[in-house]
Amino acid sequence: MAWTCDGGSNAEMVQKLRAAGQFSSNRVEAAMMAVDRGDFSPSNPYRDSPQGIGYNATITAPHMHANALQRLADHLFEGAKALDVGSGSGYLTAAMAIMKAPPNFV
């Protein structure tokens, strides 16, 4: 990895991901700001690497979530349907739901 996107808070991590070019969409930024990784990861939630969440499972690294949301941005709109197969921690599912919610929903 040629970038460092670790942050001391969710907002700092998201800002670093954007600055590193991991996403460009304002909607992705809004979703990632609204869904705090600290609610899904008991330790090191703002480190840009996979983190254990218990039950022998991990939450994916933030740059992977940012990349997935950026690639899905044009497909996640009000009224769209989306299925996150293997939703593990639920972080990506929550961010996807924010992105397809009506304006001013959050």
Short mmCIF file of N, CA and C in Angstrom, two decimals:
data_model
loop_
_atom_site.label_atom_id
_atom_site.label_comp_id
_atom_site.label_asym_id
_atom_site.label_seq_id
_atom_site.Cartn_x
_atom_site.Cartn_y
_atom_site.Cartn_z
N MET A 1 0.84 -1.17 0.00
CA MET A 1 0.00 0.00 0.00
C MET A 1 0.89 1.24 0.00
N ALA A 2 0.61 2.15 -0.88
CA ALA A 2 1.41 3.37 -1.00
C ALA A 2 0.80 4.54 -0.25
N TRP A 3 -0.24 4.27 0.53
CA TRP A 3 -0.90 5.35 1.26
C TRP A 3 -1.10 4.92 2.72
N THR A 4 -1.31 5.88 3.58
CA THR A 4 -1.63 5.63 4.97
C THR A 4 -2.92 6.36 5.28
N CYS A 5 -3.94 5.62 5.62
CA CYS A 5 -5.24 6.23 5.87
C CYS A 5 -5.73 5.98 7.29
N ASP A 6 -4.83 5.59 8.19
CA ASP A 6 -5.22 5.44 9.59
C ASP A 6 -5.64 6.79 10.13
N GLY A 7 -6.63 6.79 11.01
CA GLY A 7 -7.06 8.03 11.63
C GLY A 7 -7.30 7.84 13.11
N GLY A 8 -7.39 8.93 13.81
CA GLY A 8 -7.70 8.90 15.23
C GLY A 8 -9.20 8.94 15.47
N SER A 9 -9.95 9.19 14.40
CA SER A 9 -11.41 9.24 14.47
C SER A 9 -11.96 8.78 13.12
N ASN A 10 -13.25 8.53 13.08
CA ASN A 10 -13.88 8.15 11.82
C ASN A 10 -13.70 9.25 10.78
N ALA A 11 -13.95 10.49 11.18
CA ALA A 11 -13.84 11.62 10.24
C ALA A 11 -12.43 11.74 9.67
N GLU A 12 -11.43 11.61 10.53
CA GLU A 12 -10.04 11.72 10.05
C GLU A 12 -9.70 10.60 9.08
N MET A 13 -10.15 9.37 9.38
CA MET A 13 -9.90 8.25 8.49
C MET A 13 -10.55 8.48 7.12
N VAL A 14 -11.81 8.93 7.12
CA VAL A 14 -12.52 9.17 5.86
C VAL A 14 -11.82 10.28 5.07
N GLN A 15 -11.40 11.33 5.72
CA GLN A 15 -10.69 12.42 5.03
C GLN A 15 -9.40 11.91 4.40
N LYS A 16 -8.67 11.06 5.12
CA LYS A 16 -7.42 10.51 4.59
C LYS A 16 -7.68 9.58 3.41
N LEU A 17 -8.75 8.80 3.48
CA LEU A 17 -9.10 7.92 2.36
C LEU A 17 -9.40 8.74 1.11
N ARG A 18 -10.12 9.83 1.27
CA ARG A 18 -10.44 10.69 0.12
C ARG A 18 -9.16 11.34 -0.42
N ALA A 19 -8.32 11.86 0.46
CA ALA A 19 -7.07 12.50 0.04
C ALA A 19 -6.15 11.52 -0.68
N ALA A 20 -6.23 10.25 -0.32
CA ALA A 20 -5.40 9.22 -0.95
C ALA A 20 -6.00 8.73 -2.27
N GLY A 21 -7.18 9.27 -2.64
CA GLY A 21 -7.80 8.89 -3.91
C GLY A 21 -8.57 7.58 -3.86
N GLN A 22 -8.91 7.13 -2.66
CA GLN A 22 -9.65 5.87 -2.55
C GLN A 22 -11.12 6.01 -2.96
N PHE A 23 -11.63 7.24 -2.95
CA PHE A 23 -12.96 7.52 -3.46
C PHE A 23 -13.02 9.01 -3.82
N SER A 24 -14.00 9.37 -4.66
CA SER A 24 -14.16 10.77 -5.05
C SER A 24 -15.59 11.28 -4.86
N SER A 25 -16.51 10.37 -4.66
CA SER A 25 -17.93 10.72 -4.56
C SER A 25 -18.27 11.37 -3.22
N ASN A 26 -18.99 12.48 -3.28
CA ASN A 26 -19.48 13.13 -2.06
C ASN A 26 -20.45 12.23 -1.32
N ARG A 27 -21.20 11.41 -2.06
CA ARG A 27 -22.15 10.49 -1.44
C ARG A 27 -21.42 9.40 -0.66
N VAL A 28 -20.30 8.92 -1.19
CA VAL A 28 -19.49 7.93 -0.47
C VAL A 28 -18.97 8.57 0.83
N GLU A 29 -18.47 9.79 0.72
CA GLU A 29 -17.97 10.48 1.91
C GLU A 29 -19.07 10.63 2.95
N ALA A 30 -20.24 11.05 2.54
CA ALA A 30 -21.35 11.24 3.47
C ALA A 30 -21.74 9.93 4.15
N ALA A 31 -21.78 8.85 3.37
CA ALA A 31 -22.13 7.54 3.94
C ALA A 31 -21.08 7.07 4.93
N MET A 32 -19.81 7.23 4.58
CA MET A 32 -18.74 6.78 5.47
C MET A 32 -18.66 7.65 6.72
N MET A 33 -19.00 8.91 6.60
CA MET A 33 -19.05 9.78 7.78
C MET A 33 -20.23 9.40 8.69
N ALA A 34 -21.34 9.00 8.08
CA ALA A 34 -22.54 8.68 8.85
C ALA A 34 -22.45 7.33 9.56
N VAL A 35 -21.67 6.41 9.01
CA VAL A 35 -21.54 5.07 9.58
C VAL A 35 -20.16 4.96 10.23
N ASP A 36 -20.11 5.10 11.53
CA ASP A 36 -18.84 5.12 12.26
C ASP A 36 -18.33 3.69 12.46
N ARG A 37 -17.11 3.42 11.95
CA ARG A 37 -16.52 2.09 12.11
C ARG A 37 -16.35 1.70 13.57
N GLY A 38 -16.26 2.68 14.44
CA GLY A 38 -16.14 2.38 15.87
C GLY A 38 -17.33 1.60 16.41
N ASP A 39 -18.47 1.67 15.73
CA ASP A 39 -19.65 0.92 16.14
C ASP A 39 -19.61 -0.53 15.66
N PHE A 40 -18.63 -0.87 14.81
CA PHE A 40 -18.56 -2.20 14.20
C PHE A 40 -17.29 -2.96 14.55
N SER A 41 -16.30 -2.26 15.11
CA SER A 41 -15.02 -2.87 15.40
C SER A 41 -14.60 -2.52 16.83
N PRO A 42 -14.40 -3.54 17.68
CA PRO A 42 -14.08 -3.26 19.08
C PRO A 42 -12.67 -2.72 19.32
N SER A 43 -11.76 -2.93 18.39
CA SER A 43 -10.39 -2.41 18.59
C SER A 43 -9.83 -1.90 17.27
N ASN A 44 -9.13 -0.80 17.34
CA ASN A 44 -8.48 -0.18 16.17
C ASN A 44 -9.44 0.05 15.00
N PRO A 45 -10.62 0.59 15.23
CA PRO A 45 -11.58 0.73 14.14
C PRO A 45 -11.15 1.67 13.03
N TYR A 46 -10.23 2.60 13.33
CA TYR A 46 -9.85 3.59 12.33
C TYR A 46 -8.49 3.30 11.71
N ARG A 47 -7.99 2.10 11.91
CA ARG A 47 -6.75 1.65 11.27
C ARG A 47 -7.13 1.08 9.90
N ASP A 48 -6.39 1.44 8.88
CA ASP A 48 -6.71 1.00 7.52
C ASP A 48 -6.16 -0.40 7.26
N SER A 49 -6.73 -1.34 7.99
CA SER A 49 -6.41 -2.76 7.82
C SER A 49 -7.57 -3.55 8.39
N PRO A 50 -7.71 -4.81 7.97
CA PRO A 50 -8.78 -5.63 8.54
C PRO A 50 -8.62 -5.73 10.06
N GLN A 51 -9.74 -5.76 10.77
CA GLN A 51 -9.72 -5.85 12.23
C GLN A 51 -10.64 -6.98 12.68
N GLY A 52 -10.22 -7.71 13.69
CA GLY A 52 -11.06 -8.77 14.23
C GLY A 52 -12.31 -8.20 14.88
N ILE A 53 -13.43 -8.90 14.68
CA ILE A 53 -14.69 -8.47 15.28
C ILE A 53 -15.29 -9.58 16.13
N GLY A 54 -14.51 -10.62 16.40
CA GLY A 54 -15.00 -11.75 17.16
C GLY A 54 -15.55 -12.83 16.26
N TYR A 55 -15.86 -13.97 16.84
CA TYR A 55 -16.43 -15.11 16.12
C TYR A 55 -15.55 -15.54 14.94
N ASN A 56 -14.23 -15.33 15.07
CA ASN A 56 -13.27 -15.71 14.03
C ASN A 56 -13.56 -14.99 12.71
N ALA A 57 -14.03 -13.74 12.79
CA ALA A 57 -14.36 -12.94 11.60
C ALA A 57 -13.64 -11.59 11.69
N THR A 58 -13.56 -10.92 10.55
CA THR A 58 -12.93 -9.59 10.50
C THR A 58 -13.83 -8.60 9.78
N ILE A 59 -13.61 -7.32 10.06
CA ILE A 59 -14.21 -6.24 9.27
C ILE A 59 -13.15 -5.86 8.24
N THR A 60 -13.57 -5.70 7.01
CA THR A 60 -12.68 -5.37 5.91
C THR A 60 -11.98 -4.04 6.15
N ALA A 61 -10.80 -3.87 5.56
CA ALA A 61 -10.06 -2.61 5.67
C ALA A 61 -10.89 -1.47 5.08
N PRO A 62 -10.82 -0.29 5.69
CA PRO A 62 -11.61 0.85 5.22
C PRO A 62 -11.40 1.21 3.75
N HIS A 63 -10.17 1.06 3.24
CA HIS A 63 -9.96 1.43 1.83
C HIS A 63 -10.73 0.49 0.90
N MET A 64 -10.96 -0.74 1.32
CA MET A 64 -11.76 -1.67 0.51
C MET A 64 -13.23 -1.28 0.53
N HIS A 65 -13.72 -0.86 1.69
CA HIS A 65 -15.10 -0.38 1.76
C HIS A 65 -15.27 0.88 0.90
N ALA A 66 -14.32 1.79 0.99
CA ALA A 66 -14.38 3.02 0.19
C ALA A 66 -14.39 2.69 -1.30
N ASN A 67 -13.55 1.77 -1.70
CA ASN A 67 -13.47 1.38 -3.11
C ASN A 67 -14.78 0.75 -3.56
N ALA A 68 -15.35 -0.14 -2.75
CA ALA A 68 -16.61 -0.79 -3.11
C ALA A 68 -17.74 0.24 -3.23
N LEU A 69 -17.82 1.14 -2.27
CA LEU A 69 -18.88 2.16 -2.31
C LEU A 69 -18.72 3.08 -3.51
N GLN A 70 -17.49 3.43 -3.86
CA GLN A 70 -17.25 4.27 -5.03
C GLN A 70 -17.73 3.56 -6.30
N ARG A 71 -17.41 2.27 -6.41
CA ARG A 71 -17.82 1.50 -7.59
C ARG A 71 -19.34 1.31 -7.66
N LEU A 72 -19.99 1.31 -6.52
CA LEU A 72 -21.44 1.12 -6.47
C LEU A 72 -22.23 2.44 -6.50
N ALA A 73 -21.54 3.55 -6.40
CA ALA A 73 -22.20 4.85 -6.23
C ALA A 73 -23.28 5.12 -7.28
N ASP A 74 -23.05 4.79 -8.52
CA ASP A 74 -24.04 5.06 -9.57
C ASP A 74 -25.22 4.11 -9.52
N HIS A 75 -25.11 3.05 -8.72
CA HIS A 75 -26.17 2.04 -8.65
C HIS A 75 -26.97 2.12 -7.36
N LEU A 76 -26.48 2.89 -6.40
CA LEU A 76 -27.17 3.03 -5.11
C LEU A 76 -27.90 4.37 -5.08
N PHE A 77 -29.17 4.33 -5.40
CA PHE A 77 -29.99 5.54 -5.44
C PHE A 77 -31.35 5.20 -4.84
N GLU A 78 -32.12 6.21 -4.49
CA GLU A 78 -33.43 5.99 -3.89
C GLU A 78 -34.26 5.06 -4.77
N GLY A 79 -34.79 4.02 -4.18
CA GLY A 79 -35.61 3.06 -4.90
C GLY A 79 -34.82 1.87 -5.45
N ALA A 80 -33.51 1.96 -5.48
CA ALA A 80 -32.68 0.86 -5.96
C ALA A 80 -32.71 -0.29 -4.96
N LYS A 81 -32.43 -1.48 -5.44
CA LYS A 81 -32.34 -2.65 -4.58
C LYS A 81 -30.88 -3.09 -4.55
N ALA A 82 -30.44 -3.50 -3.38
CA ALA A 82 -29.05 -3.96 -3.24
C ALA A 82 -29.01 -5.11 -2.25
N LEU A 83 -28.12 -6.05 -2.50
CA LEU A 83 -27.93 -7.19 -1.62
C LEU A 83 -26.45 -7.32 -1.34
N ASP A 84 -26.08 -7.27 -0.08
CA ASP A 84 -24.69 -7.45 0.33
C ASP A 84 -24.55 -8.87 0.84
N VAL A 85 -24.10 -9.77 -0.02
CA VAL A 85 -23.94 -11.18 0.34
C VAL A 85 -22.72 -11.33 1.23
N GLY A 86 -22.88 -12.00 2.34
CA GLY A 86 -21.76 -12.19 3.26
C GLY A 86 -21.46 -10.93 4.03
N SER A 87 -22.49 -10.29 4.59
CA SER A 87 -22.34 -8.96 5.14
C SER A 87 -21.58 -8.89 6.47
N GLY A 88 -20.94 -9.92 6.90
CA GLY A 88 -20.02 -9.90 8.03
C GLY A 88 -20.40 -8.95 9.16
N SER A 89 -19.70 -7.84 9.25
CA SER A 89 -19.92 -6.88 10.34
C SER A 89 -21.19 -6.05 10.13
N GLY A 90 -21.62 -5.88 8.91
CA GLY A 90 -22.77 -5.05 8.59
C GLY A 90 -22.39 -3.62 8.20
N TYR A 91 -21.10 -3.28 8.28
CA TYR A 91 -20.66 -1.91 7.98
C TYR A 91 -21.02 -1.52 6.54
N LEU A 92 -20.63 -2.34 5.58
CA LEU A 92 -20.87 -2.00 4.17
C LEU A 92 -22.37 -1.93 3.89
N THR A 93 -23.13 -2.84 4.47
CA THR A 93 -24.59 -2.82 4.29
C THR A 93 -25.18 -1.51 4.81
N ALA A 94 -24.72 -1.07 5.97
CA ALA A 94 -25.21 0.19 6.54
C ALA A 94 -24.85 1.37 5.64
N ALA A 95 -23.62 1.40 5.14
CA ALA A 95 -23.20 2.49 4.26
C ALA A 95 -23.99 2.48 2.95
N MET A 96 -24.23 1.29 2.42
CA MET A 96 -25.03 1.17 1.19
C MET A 96 -26.45 1.69 1.43
N ALA A 97 -27.01 1.38 2.58
CA ALA A 97 -28.37 1.84 2.91
C ALA A 97 -28.42 3.36 2.98
N ILE A 98 -27.40 3.97 3.56
CA ILE A 98 -27.34 5.44 3.62
C ILE A 98 -27.29 6.01 2.21
N MET A 99 -26.51 5.40 1.33
CA MET A 99 -26.36 5.92 -0.03
C MET A 99 -27.64 5.80 -0.85
N LYS A 100 -28.51 4.84 -0.53
CA LYS A 100 -29.73 4.69 -1.32
C LYS A 100 -30.95 5.28 -0.63
N ALA A 101 -30.74 5.91 0.51
CA ALA A 101 -31.83 6.54 1.24
C ALA A 101 -32.28 7.83 0.53
N PRO A 102 -33.51 8.26 0.78
CA PRO A 102 -33.97 9.54 0.19
C PRO A 102 -33.10 10.70 0.68
N PRO A 103 -33.01 11.79 -0.10
CA PRO A 103 -32.26 12.96 0.33
C PRO A 103 -32.72 13.44 1.71
N ASN A 104 -31.77 13.91 2.50
CA ASN A 104 -32.03 14.43 3.84
C ASN A 104 -32.58 13.37 4.81
N PHE A 105 -32.40 12.11 4.47
CA PHE A 105 -32.86 11.02 5.32
C PHE A 105 -32.00 10.89 6.58
N VAL A 106 -30.70 11.10 6.42
CA VAL A 106 -29.76 10.91 7.53
C VAL A 106 -29.83 12.08 8.47
#
